[in-house]
mmCIF file of C-alpha atoms in Angstrom:
data_model
loop_
_atom_site.group_PDB
_atom_site.id
_atom_site.type_symbol
_atom_site.label_atom_id
_atom_site.label_comp_id
_atom_site.label_asym_id
_atom_site.label_seq_id
_atom_site.Cartn_x
_atom_site.Cartn_y
_atom_site.Cartn_z
ATOM 1 C CA UNK A 1 -14.822 -33.294 28.868
ATOM 2 C CA UNK A 2 -18.176 -32.544 29.201
ATOM 3 C CA UNK A 3 -20.651 -35.620 29.339
ATOM 4 C CA UNK A 4 -23.189 -35.300 26.037
ATOM 5 C CA UNK A 5 -27.123 -35.041 28.235
ATOM 6 C CA UNK A 6 -29.858 -38.504 27.253
ATOM 7 C CA UNK A 7 -32.224 -37.364 24.763
ATOM 8 C CA UNK A 8 -34.320 -37.965 28.001
ATOM 9 C CA UNK A 9 -32.494 -35.750 30.353
ATOM 10 C CA UNK A 10 -32.702 -32.765 27.033
ATOM 11 C CA UNK A 11 -36.811 -33.679 26.918
ATOM 12 C CA UNK A 12 -37.431 -32.974 30.709
ATOM 13 C CA UNK A 13 -35.174 -29.876 30.494
ATOM 14 C CA UNK A 14 -37.577 -28.410 27.971
ATOM 15 C CA UNK A 15 -39.799 -28.606 29.806
ATOM 16 C CA UNK A 16 -39.118 -27.975 32.932
ATOM 17 C CA UNK A 17 -38.439 -24.645 31.475
ATOM 18 C CA UNK A 18 -41.451 -24.258 29.384
ATOM 19 C CA UNK A 19 -43.766 -25.683 32.785
ATOM 20 C CA UNK A 20 -42.207 -23.588 34.987
ATOM 21 C CA UNK A 21 -42.629 -20.093 32.282
ATOM 22 C CA UNK A 22 -46.156 -21.525 31.807
ATOM 23 C CA UNK A 23 -47.084 -21.505 35.216
ATOM 24 C CA UNK A 24 -44.961 -17.962 36.252
ATOM 25 C CA UNK A 25 -47.010 -16.403 32.872
ATOM 26 C CA UNK A 26 -50.339 -17.891 34.323
ATOM 27 C CA UNK A 27 -49.433 -16.484 38.578
ATOM 28 C CA UNK A 28 -48.174 -12.883 37.589
ATOM 29 C CA UNK A 29 -50.990 -12.445 34.850
ATOM 30 C CA UNK A 30 -53.571 -13.388 37.092
ATOM 31 C CA UNK A 31 -52.222 -10.873 40.155
ATOM 32 C CA UNK A 32 -52.173 -8.690 37.474
ATOM 33 C CA UNK A 33 -56.215 -8.815 36.315
ATOM 34 C CA UNK A 34 -56.407 -7.947 40.136
ATOM 35 C CA UNK A 35 -55.243 -5.287 40.309
ATOM 36 C CA UNK A 36 -52.656 -6.933 42.401
ATOM 37 C CA UNK A 37 -48.103 -5.737 42.318
ATOM 38 C CA UNK A 38 -46.591 -8.818 40.328
ATOM 39 C CA UNK A 39 -45.020 -12.477 41.997
ATOM 40 C CA UNK A 40 -41.732 -10.778 43.086
ATOM 41 C CA UNK A 41 -43.667 -8.225 45.520
ATOM 42 C CA UNK A 42 -46.085 -11.427 46.930
ATOM 43 C CA UNK A 43 -42.337 -13.450 46.950
ATOM 44 C CA UNK A 44 -40.123 -11.241 48.826
ATOM 45 C CA UNK A 45 -43.050 -9.924 51.164
ATOM 46 C CA UNK A 46 -43.571 -13.704 52.219
ATOM 47 C CA UNK A 47 -39.447 -13.932 53.106
ATOM 48 C CA UNK A 48 -39.859 -10.189 54.897
ATOM 49 C CA UNK A 49 -43.042 -11.810 56.633
ATOM 50 C CA UNK A 50 -41.380 -15.078 57.722
ATOM 51 C CA UNK A 51 -37.574 -13.799 58.988
ATOM 52 C CA UNK A 52 -40.421 -11.827 61.322
ATOM 53 C CA UNK A 53 -39.307 -9.016 63.606
ATOM 54 C CA UNK A 54 -35.022 -8.928 62.770
ATOM 55 C CA UNK A 55 -36.397 -8.306 59.115
ATOM 56 C CA UNK A 56 -33.569 -9.950 56.606
ATOM 57 C CA UNK A 57 -30.337 -8.126 54.760
ATOM 58 C CA UNK A 58 -30.396 -7.835 50.994
ATOM 59 C CA UNK A 59 -28.390 -10.408 50.063
ATOM 60 C CA UNK A 60 -30.523 -12.539 52.618
ATOM 61 C CA UNK A 61 -34.034 -12.177 51.343
ATOM 62 C CA UNK A 62 -31.634 -12.722 47.442
ATOM 63 C CA UNK A 63 -31.194 -16.164 48.792
ATOM 64 C CA UNK A 64 -34.997 -17.002 50.413
ATOM 65 C CA UNK A 65 -36.646 -15.558 46.971
ATOM 66 C CA UNK A 66 -38.621 -18.191 44.876
ATOM 67 C CA UNK A 67 -37.318 -16.445 41.573
ATOM 68 C CA UNK A 68 -34.393 -14.758 39.963
ATOM 69 C CA UNK A 69 -34.522 -11.699 41.190
ATOM 70 C CA UNK A 70 -31.863 -9.727 39.101
ATOM 71 C CA UNK A 71 -32.904 -5.331 40.044
ATOM 72 C CA UNK A 72 -33.102 -6.581 44.038
ATOM 73 C CA UNK A 73 -32.756 -3.634 44.587
ATOM 74 C CA UNK A 74 -35.147 -1.155 42.581
ATOM 75 C CA UNK A 75 -37.510 -3.350 43.914
ATOM 76 C CA UNK A 76 -36.964 -2.842 47.238
ATOM 77 C CA UNK A 77 -36.922 0.441 46.395
ATOM 78 C CA UNK A 78 -40.493 0.411 44.820
ATOM 79 C CA UNK A 79 -42.330 -1.569 48.715
ATOM 80 C CA UNK A 80 -40.351 1.478 50.529
ATOM 81 C CA UNK A 81 -42.082 3.793 48.649
ATOM 82 C CA UNK A 82 -45.007 2.136 49.207
ATOM 83 C CA UNK A 83 -44.887 1.558 52.741
ATOM 84 C CA UNK A 84 -44.553 -1.754 52.447
ATOM 85 C CA UNK A 85 -41.260 -2.675 54.069
ATOM 86 C CA UNK A 86 -38.981 -0.465 55.940
ATOM 87 C CA UNK A 87 -34.869 -0.335 56.174
ATOM 88 C CA UNK A 88 -32.805 0.494 59.157
ATOM 89 C CA UNK A 89 -29.097 0.432 60.112
ATOM 90 C CA UNK A 90 -27.861 -3.035 60.386
ATOM 91 C CA UNK A 91 -26.676 -2.885 64.529
ATOM 92 C CA UNK A 92 -23.748 -6.145 63.096
ATOM 93 C CA UNK A 93 -23.208 -3.408 60.789
ATOM 94 C CA UNK A 94 -23.223 0.354 60.214
ATOM 95 C CA UNK A 95 -23.231 -0.311 56.777
ATOM 96 C CA UNK A 96 -25.199 -3.005 55.904
ATOM 97 C CA UNK A 97 -28.981 -3.105 55.635
ATOM 98 C CA UNK A 98 -31.714 -4.764 56.860
ATOM 99 C CA UNK A 99 -34.977 -4.850 55.652
ATOM 100 C CA UNK A 100 -39.104 -5.297 57.821
ATOM 101 C CA UNK A 101 -42.123 -5.728 56.283
ATOM 102 C CA UNK A 102 -44.630 -3.125 57.761
ATOM 103 C CA UNK A 103 -48.138 -3.261 58.112
ATOM 104 C CA UNK A 104 -49.451 -2.842 55.101
ATOM 105 C CA UNK A 105 -47.092 -5.185 53.652
ATOM 106 C CA UNK A 106 -48.283 -8.066 55.375
ATOM 107 C CA UNK A 107 -51.908 -6.930 54.350
ATOM 108 C CA UNK A 108 -51.796 -6.529 50.567
ATOM 109 C CA UNK A 109 -49.774 -9.943 50.641
ATOM 110 C CA UNK A 110 -52.950 -11.952 52.847
ATOM 111 C CA UNK A 111 -54.634 -9.257 49.763
ATOM 112 C CA UNK A 112 -52.970 -11.478 46.996
ATOM 113 C CA UNK A 113 -52.456 -14.828 48.790
ATOM 114 C CA UNK A 114 -56.106 -16.097 47.221
ATOM 115 C CA UNK A 115 -55.289 -14.979 43.524
ATOM 116 C CA UNK A 116 -51.687 -17.042 44.058
ATOM 117 C CA UNK A 117 -53.497 -19.385 45.147
ATOM 118 C CA UNK A 118 -56.147 -19.795 42.504
ATOM 119 C CA UNK A 119 -53.022 -19.633 39.824
ATOM 120 C CA UNK A 120 -51.221 -22.450 41.115
ATOM 121 C CA UNK A 121 -53.857 -24.423 41.471
ATOM 122 C CA UNK A 122 -55.259 -23.696 37.541
ATOM 123 C CA UNK A 123 -51.677 -24.155 36.486
ATOM 124 C CA UNK A 124 -50.993 -27.026 38.069
ATOM 125 C CA UNK A 125 -53.230 -28.637 41.017
ATOM 126 C CA UNK A 126 -56.150 -29.489 38.759
ATOM 127 C CA UNK A 127 -53.722 -31.247 36.107
ATOM 128 C CA UNK A 128 -52.365 -33.256 37.989
ATOM 129 C CA UNK A 129 -53.553 -36.149 41.418
ATOM 130 C CA UNK A 130 -52.425 -35.450 44.811
ATOM 131 C CA UNK A 131 -50.024 -38.751 44.698
ATOM 132 C CA UNK A 132 -48.190 -37.179 41.278
ATOM 133 C CA UNK A 133 -47.886 -33.642 42.557
ATOM 134 C CA UNK A 134 -45.614 -35.197 45.064
ATOM 135 C CA UNK A 135 -43.799 -37.097 43.120
ATOM 136 C CA UNK A 136 -43.144 -33.921 41.064
ATOM 137 C CA UNK A 137 -42.222 -31.767 43.943
ATOM 138 C CA UNK A 138 -39.915 -34.829 45.025
ATOM 139 C CA UNK A 139 -38.185 -35.205 41.878
ATOM 140 C CA UNK A 140 -37.934 -31.281 41.905
ATOM 141 C CA UNK A 141 -36.814 -31.121 45.017
ATOM 142 C CA UNK A 142 -33.789 -33.926 43.977
ATOM 143 C CA UNK A 143 -32.965 -31.879 41.193
ATOM 144 C CA UNK A 144 -32.940 -29.067 43.940
ATOM 145 C CA UNK A 145 -30.905 -29.877 46.209
ATOM 146 C CA UNK A 146 -28.237 -31.445 44.063
ATOM 147 C CA UNK A 147 -27.748 -27.975 42.187
ATOM 148 C CA UNK A 148 -27.797 -25.746 45.598
ATOM 149 C CA UNK A 149 -24.906 -28.111 47.154
ATOM 150 C CA UNK A 150 -22.681 -27.161 43.381
ATOM 151 C CA UNK A 151 -23.627 -23.714 44.324
#
C-alpha cells in the first residue's frame, strides 16, 4: 500500500524541483556567457581535483557528481581530448581505469569558480538570510541522507 503524500509534501516537492532547475539553468547560462564549459565539467574536475594523485575510477566519479550524469563516458572523453584529465590503467584491476586531473584541468576549474560562485550568490545567496540558507541546507541534507541511505 502506497501512502498518498500530503498537499504540503507535494508543494514542497514541486518547489524543490523548480528551484533546482532554475538554479542549474542560471549557473549553466552564466558559464556559457563567460565562454566556459558547463557545470558538468566543473563538477567532474572538482571531484578529480579533490581526489588528488590517486584519482578516481569512473564509477567513483559518478557517485561523487552533484548532478545526474548519464553520459559520463562522453564527458570523460571530452575532458580527456581537451587535456584536462588523464586516463591510466588501474593498478588493482588492469581492465579498469583511473582518472586524474591535469594542471590545465585545475586551471580551468579555477577560472570557472568565480562565475559559478556569483551564480550561486544570485540564485540563492541574495534571496536568503544566512540563517535561512543554513536552515535550508539542514532540511535538504535531511532529505538527501534519508534517500541515500535507502539506495
